[in-house]
Tab-separated table of C-alpha atoms and ligand atoms in Angstrom:
chain	number	residue	atom	x	y	z
A	1	MET	CA	-4.105	33.714	36.878
A	2	LYS	CA	-1.995	32.220	34.913
A	3	PRO	CA	-3.462	31.488	31.305
A	4	VAL	CA	-5.621	28.466	30.909
A	5	LEU	CA	-4.828	25.585	28.819
A	6	LEU	CA	-6.831	22.858	27.387
A	7	LEU	CA	-6.047	19.291	26.861
A	8	LEU	CA	-8.519	16.521	25.659
A	9	PHE	CA	-9.121	15.201	22.141
A	10	CYS	CA	-12.942	15.385	21.639
A	11	GLY	CA	-14.956	18.683	21.815
A	12	LYS	CA	-11.870	20.883	22.361
A	13	THR	CA	-12.507	23.118	19.715
A	14	VAL	CA	-15.971	23.320	20.893
A	15	VAL	CA	-15.578	25.028	23.998
A	16	LEU	CA	-12.289	26.891	22.542
A	17	VAL	CA	-15.484	28.485	20.269
A	18	LEU	CA	-17.417	28.839	23.401
A	19	GLN	CA	-14.995	30.756	25.007
A	20	GLY	CA	-14.636	32.944	22.405
A	21	VAL	CA	-18.150	33.727	22.179
A	22	ARG	CA	-17.906	34.744	25.592
A	23	TRP	CA	-14.930	37.078	25.210
A	24	LEU	CA	-16.781	39.023	22.164
A	25	LEU	CA	-20.001	39.096	23.610
A	26	GLN	CA	-17.991	40.909	26.854
A	27	GLY	CA	-16.249	43.298	23.807
A	28	HIS	CA	-13.106	41.645	23.554
A	29	ASP	CA	-11.198	41.372	20.778
A	30	VAL	CA	-9.618	37.588	20.150
A	31	GLN	CA	-6.882	37.033	18.606
A	32	VAL	CA	-7.304	33.457	16.597
A	33	VAL	CA	-3.343	32.365	16.274
A	34	SER	CA	-2.380	29.812	13.929
A	35	THR	CA	1.685	28.448	14.215
A	36	ILE	CA	2.017	26.231	11.685
A	37	TYR	CA	0.081	25.535	7.978
A	38	SER	CA	-1.286	22.544	9.340
A	39	THR	CA	-3.538	24.606	11.681
A	40	ARG	CA	-4.687	26.730	9.414
A	41	ALA	CA	-7.888	24.925	8.519
A	42	ALA	CA	-8.433	24.701	12.146
A	43	SER	CA	-8.307	27.908	12.808
A	44	ARG	CA	-9.963	29.439	9.964
A	45	MET	CA	-12.788	27.071	10.623
A	46	VAL	CA	-12.423	28.345	15.154
A	47	ALA	CA	-12.584	32.008	13.315
A	48	GLY	CA	-15.256	31.194	11.217
A	49	GLN	CA	-17.468	29.940	13.694
A	50	LEU	CA	-17.123	32.731	15.890
A	51	GLY	CA	-17.878	34.986	13.393
A	52	MET	CA	-21.553	33.459	12.971
A	53	ALA	CA	-22.116	32.979	16.869
A	54	LEU	CA	-22.098	36.909	17.218
A	55	SER	CA	-24.092	37.304	13.933
A	56	ALA	CA	-26.657	34.880	15.499
A	57	ASP	CA	-26.955	35.948	18.555
A	58	PRO	CA	-30.661	37.611	18.656
A	59	THR	CA	-29.069	39.955	21.698
A	60	PRO	CA	-26.327	41.468	20.477
A	61	PRO	CA	-23.715	43.695	22.596
A	62	PRO	CA	-23.709	47.387	21.439
A	63	THR	CA	-20.201	46.784	20.605
A	64	PRO	CA	-18.624	43.725	20.973
A	65	GLY	CA	-15.301	42.574	20.227
A	66	SER	CA	-13.844	41.745	16.873
A	67	ILE	CA	-12.017	37.906	15.532
A	68	VAL	CA	-8.737	38.605	13.950
A	69	LEU	CA	-6.859	35.574	12.767
A	70	HIS	CA	-3.124	35.304	12.636
A	71	GLN	CA	-0.990	32.917	10.325
A	72	TYR	CA	2.065	32.202	10.773
A	73	ASP	CA	4.601	29.323	9.617
A	74	PHE	CA	6.973	28.277	13.278
A	75	VAL	CA	8.224	25.223	11.154
A	76	ASN	CA	9.750	26.837	8.212
A	77	ARG	CA	9.955	30.638	10.115
A	78	GLU	CA	11.514	31.192	12.938
A	79	ALA	CA	11.426	34.986	12.842
A	80	ASP	CA	7.956	34.291	12.709
A	81	VAL	CA	7.916	33.773	16.514
A	82	GLN	CA	8.894	37.329	17.320
A	83	GLN	CA	6.740	38.448	14.539
A	84	ALA	CA	4.087	36.586	16.514
A	85	VAL	CA	5.252	38.423	19.992
A	86	THR	CA	5.299	41.656	17.998
A	87	ASP	CA	1.606	41.317	16.531
A	88	LEU	CA	-0.636	40.532	19.394
A	89	LEU	CA	1.168	42.616	21.629
A	90	ALA	CA	0.309	45.475	19.666
A	91	ARG	CA	-3.427	44.510	20.061
A	92	VAL	CA	-3.155	44.228	24.045
A	93	LYS	CA	-6.052	46.765	25.285
A	94	ASP	CA	-6.524	47.938	28.568
A	95	GLY	CA	-3.970	45.690	29.758
A	96	GLN	CA	-5.454	42.877	28.573
A	97	LEU	CA	-5.377	40.553	25.198
A	98	HIS	CA	-7.538	37.443	24.238
A	99	VAL	CA	-5.830	34.253	22.662
A	100	LEU	CA	-7.151	31.226	21.348
A	101	LEU	CA	-4.588	28.688	20.421
A	102	ASP	CA	-5.988	25.142	18.802
A	103	GLU	CA	-3.473	22.383	18.424
A	104	ALA	CA	-0.849	23.756	20.450
A	105	LEU	CA	1.264	20.308	20.631
A	106	PHE	CA	3.849	21.894	22.980
A	107	GLY	CA	5.759	18.440	22.480
A	108	SER	CA	6.445	18.384	18.899
A	109	ASN	CA	9.861	18.851	18.645
A	110	VAL	CA	9.463	20.598	15.296
A	111	TYR	CA	7.823	23.321	16.590
A	112	GLY	CA	6.794	23.045	20.198
A	113	PRO	CA	9.545	24.928	21.857
A	114	ARG	CA	8.414	27.729	19.517
A	115	ASN	CA	4.933	27.672	20.166
A	116	THR	CA	5.941	27.598	23.974
A	117	THR	CA	8.457	30.574	23.233
A	118	LEU	CA	5.198	32.830	22.329
A	119	VAL	CA	3.273	31.376	25.270
A	120	ALA	CA	5.962	32.505	27.421
A	121	ARG	CA	6.729	36.176	25.624
A	122	LEU	CA	2.767	36.808	26.049
A	123	ALA	CA	2.636	35.466	30.153
A	124	GLU	CA	5.813	37.936	31.090
A	125	SER	CA	4.418	41.439	28.958
A	126	VAL	CA	0.664	40.777	29.092
A	127	PRO	CA	-0.463	40.834	33.212
A	128	GLY	CA	-4.495	40.492	31.605
A	129	LEU	CA	-3.293	37.727	29.346
A	130	HIS	CA	-6.254	35.447	28.865
A	131	LEU	CA	-5.158	32.527	26.547
A	132	TRP	CA	-6.847	28.937	25.876
A	133	ALA	CA	-4.865	26.757	23.891
A	134	ALA	CA	-6.014	23.334	23.162
A	135	GLY	CA	-5.038	20.165	22.176
A	136	VAL	CA	-1.565	19.174	24.340
A	137	LEU	CA	-0.641	16.376	25.303
A	138	HIS	CA	-0.331	16.362	29.523
A	139	THR	CA	3.159	15.368	29.781
A	140	ASP	CA	3.933	18.663	27.769
A	141	ILE	CA	2.558	21.282	29.473
A	142	PRO	CA	4.678	25.025	29.885
A	143	PRO	CA	5.396	26.181	33.291
A	144	SER	CA	3.394	29.842	31.930
A	145	LEU	CA	0.284	27.772	31.769
A	146	GLN	CA	-1.994	26.803	34.495
A	147	PRO	CA	-3.826	23.110	32.870
A	148	GLU	CA	-7.546	22.631	33.031
A	149	PRO	CA	-7.748	18.531	31.820
A	150	LEU	CA	-11.174	18.465	30.175
A	151	THR	CA	-11.858	14.657	29.801
A	152	VAL	CA	-15.284	14.479	29.238
A	153	PRO	CA	-16.092	13.514	25.498
A	154	LEU	CA	-18.616	16.312	24.214
A	155	ARG	CA	-19.102	15.018	20.113
A	156	CYS	CA	-18.480	11.930	20.666
A	157	ALA	CA	-20.930	8.419	20.635
A	158	PRO	CA	-20.187	5.856	22.993
A	159	SER	CA	-19.183	3.035	20.392
A	160	VAL	CA	-16.874	5.668	18.795
A	161	LEU	CA	-15.180	6.135	22.030
A	162	ARG	CA	-14.796	2.388	22.948
A	163	GLU	CA	-12.380	1.792	19.809
A	164	VAL	CA	-10.287	4.189	21.685
A	165	GLN	CA	-10.088	3.984	25.526
A	166	PRO	CA	-8.864	0.611	26.173
A	167	ALA	CA	-5.743	1.387	23.826
A	168	VAL	CA	-5.393	4.490	25.152
A	169	GLY	CA	-5.055	3.221	29.485
A	170	ARG	CA	-2.972	0.448	28.348
A	171	LEU	CA	-0.152	2.027	25.759
A	172	THR	CA	0.167	5.702	26.491
A	173	ALA	CA	0.393	7.869	29.540
A	174	ARG	CA	0.796	11.341	27.118
A	175	ILE	CA	-3.116	12.113	27.300
A	176	HIS	CA	-5.765	11.808	29.613
A	177	ASN	CA	-8.190	8.843	29.675
A	178	TYR	CA	-12.450	9.741	28.852
A	179	SER	CA	-13.936	10.214	31.924
A	180	ASP	CA	-18.369	9.494	32.198
A	181	SER	CA	-19.986	13.298	31.326
A	182	GLY	CA	-22.653	12.194	33.473
A	183	VAL	CA	-25.165	12.857	31.135
A	184	PRO	CA	-27.083	9.847	29.387
A	185	ALA	CA	-25.754	10.080	26.023
A	186	PRO	CA	-29.047	9.546	23.246
A	187	GLY	CA	-28.240	6.892	22.126
A	188	ASP	CA	-24.917	4.367	22.162
A	189	GLY	CA	-24.442	5.554	18.488
A	190	LEU	CA	-23.617	3.401	15.203
A	191	ARG	CA	-21.419	0.771	15.220
A	192	VAL	CA	-17.910	1.042	13.367
A	193	ILE	CA	-17.663	0.437	9.818
A	194	ARG	CA	-14.415	-2.039	9.128
A	195	LEU	CA	-13.488	-2.716	5.766
A	196	SER	CA	-10.492	-4.409	5.230
A	197	HIS	CA	-7.465	-3.671	2.064
A	198	HIS	CA	-6.955	-7.857	1.702
A	199	GLY	CA	-8.422	-10.142	-1.469
A	200	ASN	CA	-7.896	-10.316	-4.950
A	201	ALA	CA	-8.325	-7.265	-6.329
A	202	HIS	CA	-6.497	-5.476	-3.218
A	203	ARG	CA	-2.986	-4.091	-4.415
A	204	GLY	CA	-0.347	-2.168	-2.856
A	205	ARG	CA	0.556	-2.063	0.524
A	206	TRP	CA	-1.412	0.425	2.298
A	207	PRO	CA	-4.972	1.340	1.248
A	208	VAL	CA	-3.744	4.184	0.333
A	209	GLU	CA	-1.935	2.761	-2.536
A	210	CYS	CA	-5.239	0.581	-3.389
A	211	GLN	CA	-7.535	2.077	-5.775
A	212	GLN	CA	-9.536	-1.508	-4.713
A	213	CYS	CA	-10.425	0.608	-1.615
A	214	GLY	CA	-10.582	3.670	-2.930
A	215	LYS	CA	-13.797	1.638	-4.851
A	216	GLU	CA	-15.200	0.507	-1.700
A	217	VAL	CA	-14.489	3.470	0.250
A	218	ALA	CA	-17.164	5.045	-1.997
A	219	ALA	CA	-19.663	2.119	-2.021
A	220	GLU	CA	-19.643	2.369	1.827
A	221	LEU	CA	-20.361	6.374	1.653
A	222	LEU	CA	-22.871	5.981	-0.847
A	223	ARG	CA	-24.103	2.688	0.903
A	224	LEU	CA	-24.893	5.574	3.752
A	225	GLY	CA	-26.075	8.151	1.413
A	226	VAL	CA	-23.930	10.390	1.236
A	227	GLY	CA	-24.551	12.850	-1.513
A	228	SER	CA	-27.808	11.010	-2.302
A	229	GLY	CA	-29.877	13.560	-0.254
A	230	GLY	CA	-30.857	11.761	2.291
A	231	SER	CA	-28.895	9.613	4.906
A	232	SER	CA	-29.639	6.673	6.444
A	233	LEU	CA	-27.458	6.780	9.610
A	234	PRO	CA	-30.333	5.950	11.993
A	235	ASN	CA	-29.491	8.544	14.548
A	236	SER	CA	-29.261	11.311	11.834
A	237	PRO	CA	-31.189	12.136	9.771
A	238	THR	CA	-29.966	15.313	8.702
A	239	PRO	CA	-29.075	14.748	4.667
A	240	LEU	CA	-25.369	13.540	4.694
A	241	SER	CA	-23.089	16.113	1.691
A	242	TYR	CA	-19.892	14.768	0.515
A	243	ARG	CA	-18.622	17.613	2.545
A	244	ASP	CA	-19.232	15.816	5.651
A	245	VAL	CA	-16.462	13.018	4.863
A	246	VAL	CA	-13.037	13.392	5.512
A	247	ILE	CA	-10.851	10.680	4.542
A	248	ILE	CA	-7.327	10.606	7.034
A	249	THR	CA	-4.739	8.791	6.272
A	250	ARG	CA	-0.830	9.661	7.980
A	251	SER	CA	0.613	7.646	4.933
A	252	SER	CA	3.248	10.272	2.891
A	253	GLU	CA	2.350	9.005	-0.208
A	254	LEU	CA	-0.936	10.199	-0.273
A	255	GLN	CA	-1.343	12.799	-3.242
A	256	ASP	CA	-2.985	13.614	-5.714
A	257	ASP	CA	-2.306	14.293	-9.121
A	258	ILE	CA	0.865	16.200	-9.711
A	259	GLU	CA	1.098	19.007	-12.344
A	260	ASP	CA	4.277	20.309	-13.856
A	261	ASP	CA	3.976	24.037	-15.058
A	262	ALA	CA	2.698	23.526	-18.296
A	263	GLY	CA	-0.639	21.704	-16.047
A	264	ARG	CA	1.533	17.979	-17.655
A	265	VAL	CA	0.442	15.222	-15.301
A	266	THR	CA	4.137	13.858	-13.809
A	267	SER	CA	2.692	11.624	-11.140
A	268	ARG	CA	-0.622	10.029	-10.991
A	269	ALA	CA	-2.933	9.571	-8.055
A	270	SER	CA	-2.732	7.874	-4.772
A	271	GLY	CA	-4.927	4.643	-5.335
A	272	VAL	CA	-7.621	5.279	-3.458
A	273	VAL	CA	-8.480	8.708	-4.678
A	274	ARG	CA	-8.614	7.070	-8.317
A	275	GLY	CA	-10.858	4.623	-6.564
A	276	LEU	CA	-13.192	7.149	-5.572
A	277	ARG	CA	-12.883	9.033	-8.461
A	278	ASP	CA	-14.272	5.677	-10.600
A	279	GLU	CA	-17.065	6.001	-8.313
A	280	GLY	CA	-17.960	9.035	-8.970
A	281	LEU	CA	-16.982	11.085	-5.774
A	282	PRO	CA	-15.941	14.827	-6.155
A	283	VAL	CA	-12.611	15.065	-3.737
A	284	CYS	CA	-10.321	17.149	-2.168
A	285	VAL	CA	-6.944	15.907	-1.851
A	286	LEU	CA	-4.657	16.862	0.526
A	287	GLY	CA	-1.156	15.518	1.065
A	288	GLU	CA	2.111	16.106	1.810
A	289	GLN	CA	3.186	15.340	-1.809
A	290	ASP	CA	0.618	18.631	-3.133
A	291	TYR	CA	2.169	20.609	-0.333
A	292	ARG	CA	5.622	20.285	-1.332
A	293	HIS	CA	4.702	20.523	-5.778
A	294	ASN	CA	1.068	22.632	-5.734
A	295	ARG	CA	1.381	24.829	-2.959
A	296	ALA	CA	-1.308	27.242	-4.361
A	297	ARG	CA	-3.667	24.831	-5.041
A	298	TRP	CA	-3.259	23.423	-1.454
A	299	GLU	CA	-3.880	26.429	0.021
A	300	ARG	CA	-6.644	27.560	-2.017
A	301	ASP	CA	-7.993	23.928	-0.957
A	302	VAL	CA	-6.766	24.424	2.883
A	303	ASP	CA	-8.960	27.320	3.169
A	304	ASP	CA	-12.232	25.654	1.020
A	305	VAL	CA	-11.961	22.596	3.182
A	306	ALA	CA	-12.102	25.251	6.551
A	307	VAL	CA	-15.016	26.065	5.952
A	308	ALA	CA	-16.643	23.068	3.840
A	309	ALA	CA	-17.070	25.709	1.153
A	310	THR	CA	-17.342	23.344	-1.700
A	311	ASP	CA	-19.414	20.250	-1.368
A	312	ARG	CA	-16.526	17.602	-1.522
A	313	VAL	CA	-14.953	14.645	-0.133
A	314	THR	CA	-11.744	15.564	1.336
A	315	VAL	CA	-9.236	12.852	1.237
A	316	THR	CA	-5.674	14.462	3.759
A	317	HIS	CA	-2.656	13.679	5.677
A	318	LEU	CA	-3.876	13.983	9.488
A	319	ASP	CA	-1.209	16.722	9.771
A	320	CYS	CA	-3.070	19.202	7.125
A	321	VAL	CA	-6.161	19.335	8.771
A	322	HIS	CA	-5.378	19.319	12.499
A	323	GLY	CA	-9.031	20.162	14.736
A	324	LEU	CA	-11.509	19.452	11.624
A	325	GLU	CA	-14.512	17.237	11.917
A	326	ARG	CA	-16.821	15.711	10.390
A	327	ARG	CA	-19.975	14.153	10.249
A	328	VAL	CA	-18.401	10.634	9.068
A	329	VAL	CA	-14.814	9.765	9.576
A	330	VAL	CA	-12.571	7.144	7.130
A	331	MET	CA	-9.592	6.193	8.798
A	332	LEU	CA	-7.145	4.432	6.255
A	333	PRO	CA	-3.917	3.115	8.444
A	334	GLY	CA	-0.228	3.914	6.387
A	335	ARG	CA	3.337	5.007	7.189
A	336	HIS	CA	4.791	7.637	7.070
A	337	LYS	CA	8.334	7.422	6.041
A	338	GLU	CA	10.149	10.022	8.065
A	339	THR	CA	8.174	10.138	11.188
A	340	ASP	CA	6.772	6.408	11.735
A	341	GLU	CA	10.608	5.353	11.283
A	342	GLY	CA	11.338	3.256	14.636
A	343	ARG	CA	7.392	3.396	15.912
A	344	SER	CA	6.008	0.241	16.679
A	345	ASP	CA	2.598	-0.697	14.728
A	346	GLU	CA	0.800	-0.945	18.058
A	347	ALA	CA	1.198	2.677	18.943
A	348	ILE	CA	0.326	3.578	15.824
A	349	ASP	CA	-2.863	2.040	15.811
A	350	VAL	CA	-3.291	3.892	18.934
A	351	ASP	CA	-2.681	7.235	17.276
A	352	ASP	CA	-4.365	6.645	14.453
A	353	ARG	CA	-7.696	5.526	16.257
A	354	LEU	CA	-7.333	8.947	18.476
A	355	TYR	CA	-7.119	11.254	15.467
A	356	ALA	CA	-9.735	9.378	13.903
A	357	VAL	CA	-12.288	9.496	16.892
A	358	SER	CA	-11.326	13.131	17.494
A	359	ARG	CA	-12.463	13.832	14.377
A	360	CYS	CA	-15.883	12.069	14.339
A	361	SER	CA	-19.003	13.292	15.600
A	362	THR	CA	-21.382	10.240	13.890
A	363	GLN	CA	-20.219	7.295	12.294
A	364	LEU	CA	-16.355	5.863	12.147
A	365	ILE	CA	-15.819	3.569	8.923
A	366	MET	CA	-12.102	1.906	9.326
A	367	VAL	CA	-9.797	0.580	6.596
A	368	ASP	CA	-8.015	-2.498	8.268
A	369	VAL	CA	-4.686	-3.801	7.050
A	370	PRO	CA	-4.451	-7.655	7.780
A	371	ARG	CA	-0.768	-7.856	10.198
A	372	ARG	CA	1.214	-9.353	7.494
A	373	LYS	CA	1.423	-6.771	5.605
A	374	CYS	CA	1.555	-4.381	9.186
A	375	VAL	CA	5.377	-3.872	9.210
A	376	VAL	CA	7.163	-0.541	9.101
A	377	SER	CA	10.479	-1.628	6.750
B	401	ZN	ZN1	-7.626	-2.113	-0.726
């Protein structure tokens, strides 16, 4: 049997964790593999959840498997592909190898072929390969994998899914549409909250640049009870912490304060970050500029965000946190200077909604931008 590939956008990490726990309880070691920096957080989260599930098992087996996390940089280091093959083959036991690969994105023109090579080499070399990969467009399936489309949304409320369904059917053939779970949802979920980057106090072309948008997002989060020890979400009374919130954007302009080696700020944080802080919210920023200029801080923060160690709101470029899920997700529209060049506003809008919905378990907040500002230069 070929290794299995999972295709879905909402709940796939949960399925990977469940499968990993099953392997561990059967006594198999589980290899959690991150091939690019943007999947680091997701893979650390999967490994962490496997560990928690194992220790919480009331009747653990006498010899459960162990969890091994492998981290590579396929984008910047081609030699890492061979290193990953070598490392994983060294973990084969009795002809078997159990691998979890989240956010595989085989169709990515940067690292997709390298992920495909890794999977093909393992499939050739290990007869007992059990590899579950998730986060894949169904047009980009490597021949060495057997697709198992999972279209039942496991985590999102119906009202949140409605945000994306029409667009998926109309605009893209790259993912399967969601299907009915066959199980009644506990409720329709919450309405999607809409804010607008529009009006006199708003500055800049996109919400990322706008201090006022930061203040208005902060006000909405505080209204929901974030950080107050309570929650005003009708179907979700568990208190909302800052760590339950992620603010996502595709904008390449997002950044925290950029500092030189002496600790002097050479470039101020994005407007939205300043606005959030003005309202007293503790904020962790994971922007592309932070990765370039403050790599050590970025690495520490990704590790921290992966396990929600510090109680902070995360503001992040969507590529920095593939696979992370939070109760409250805020989507800030924007454009990436390089990867969005030549793409239509409509296609970008669909991608934004997919990313936002797939990371949201309870409350979605969309910041709308008037169409006159939605032009890619
Ligand atoms: Zn604004």
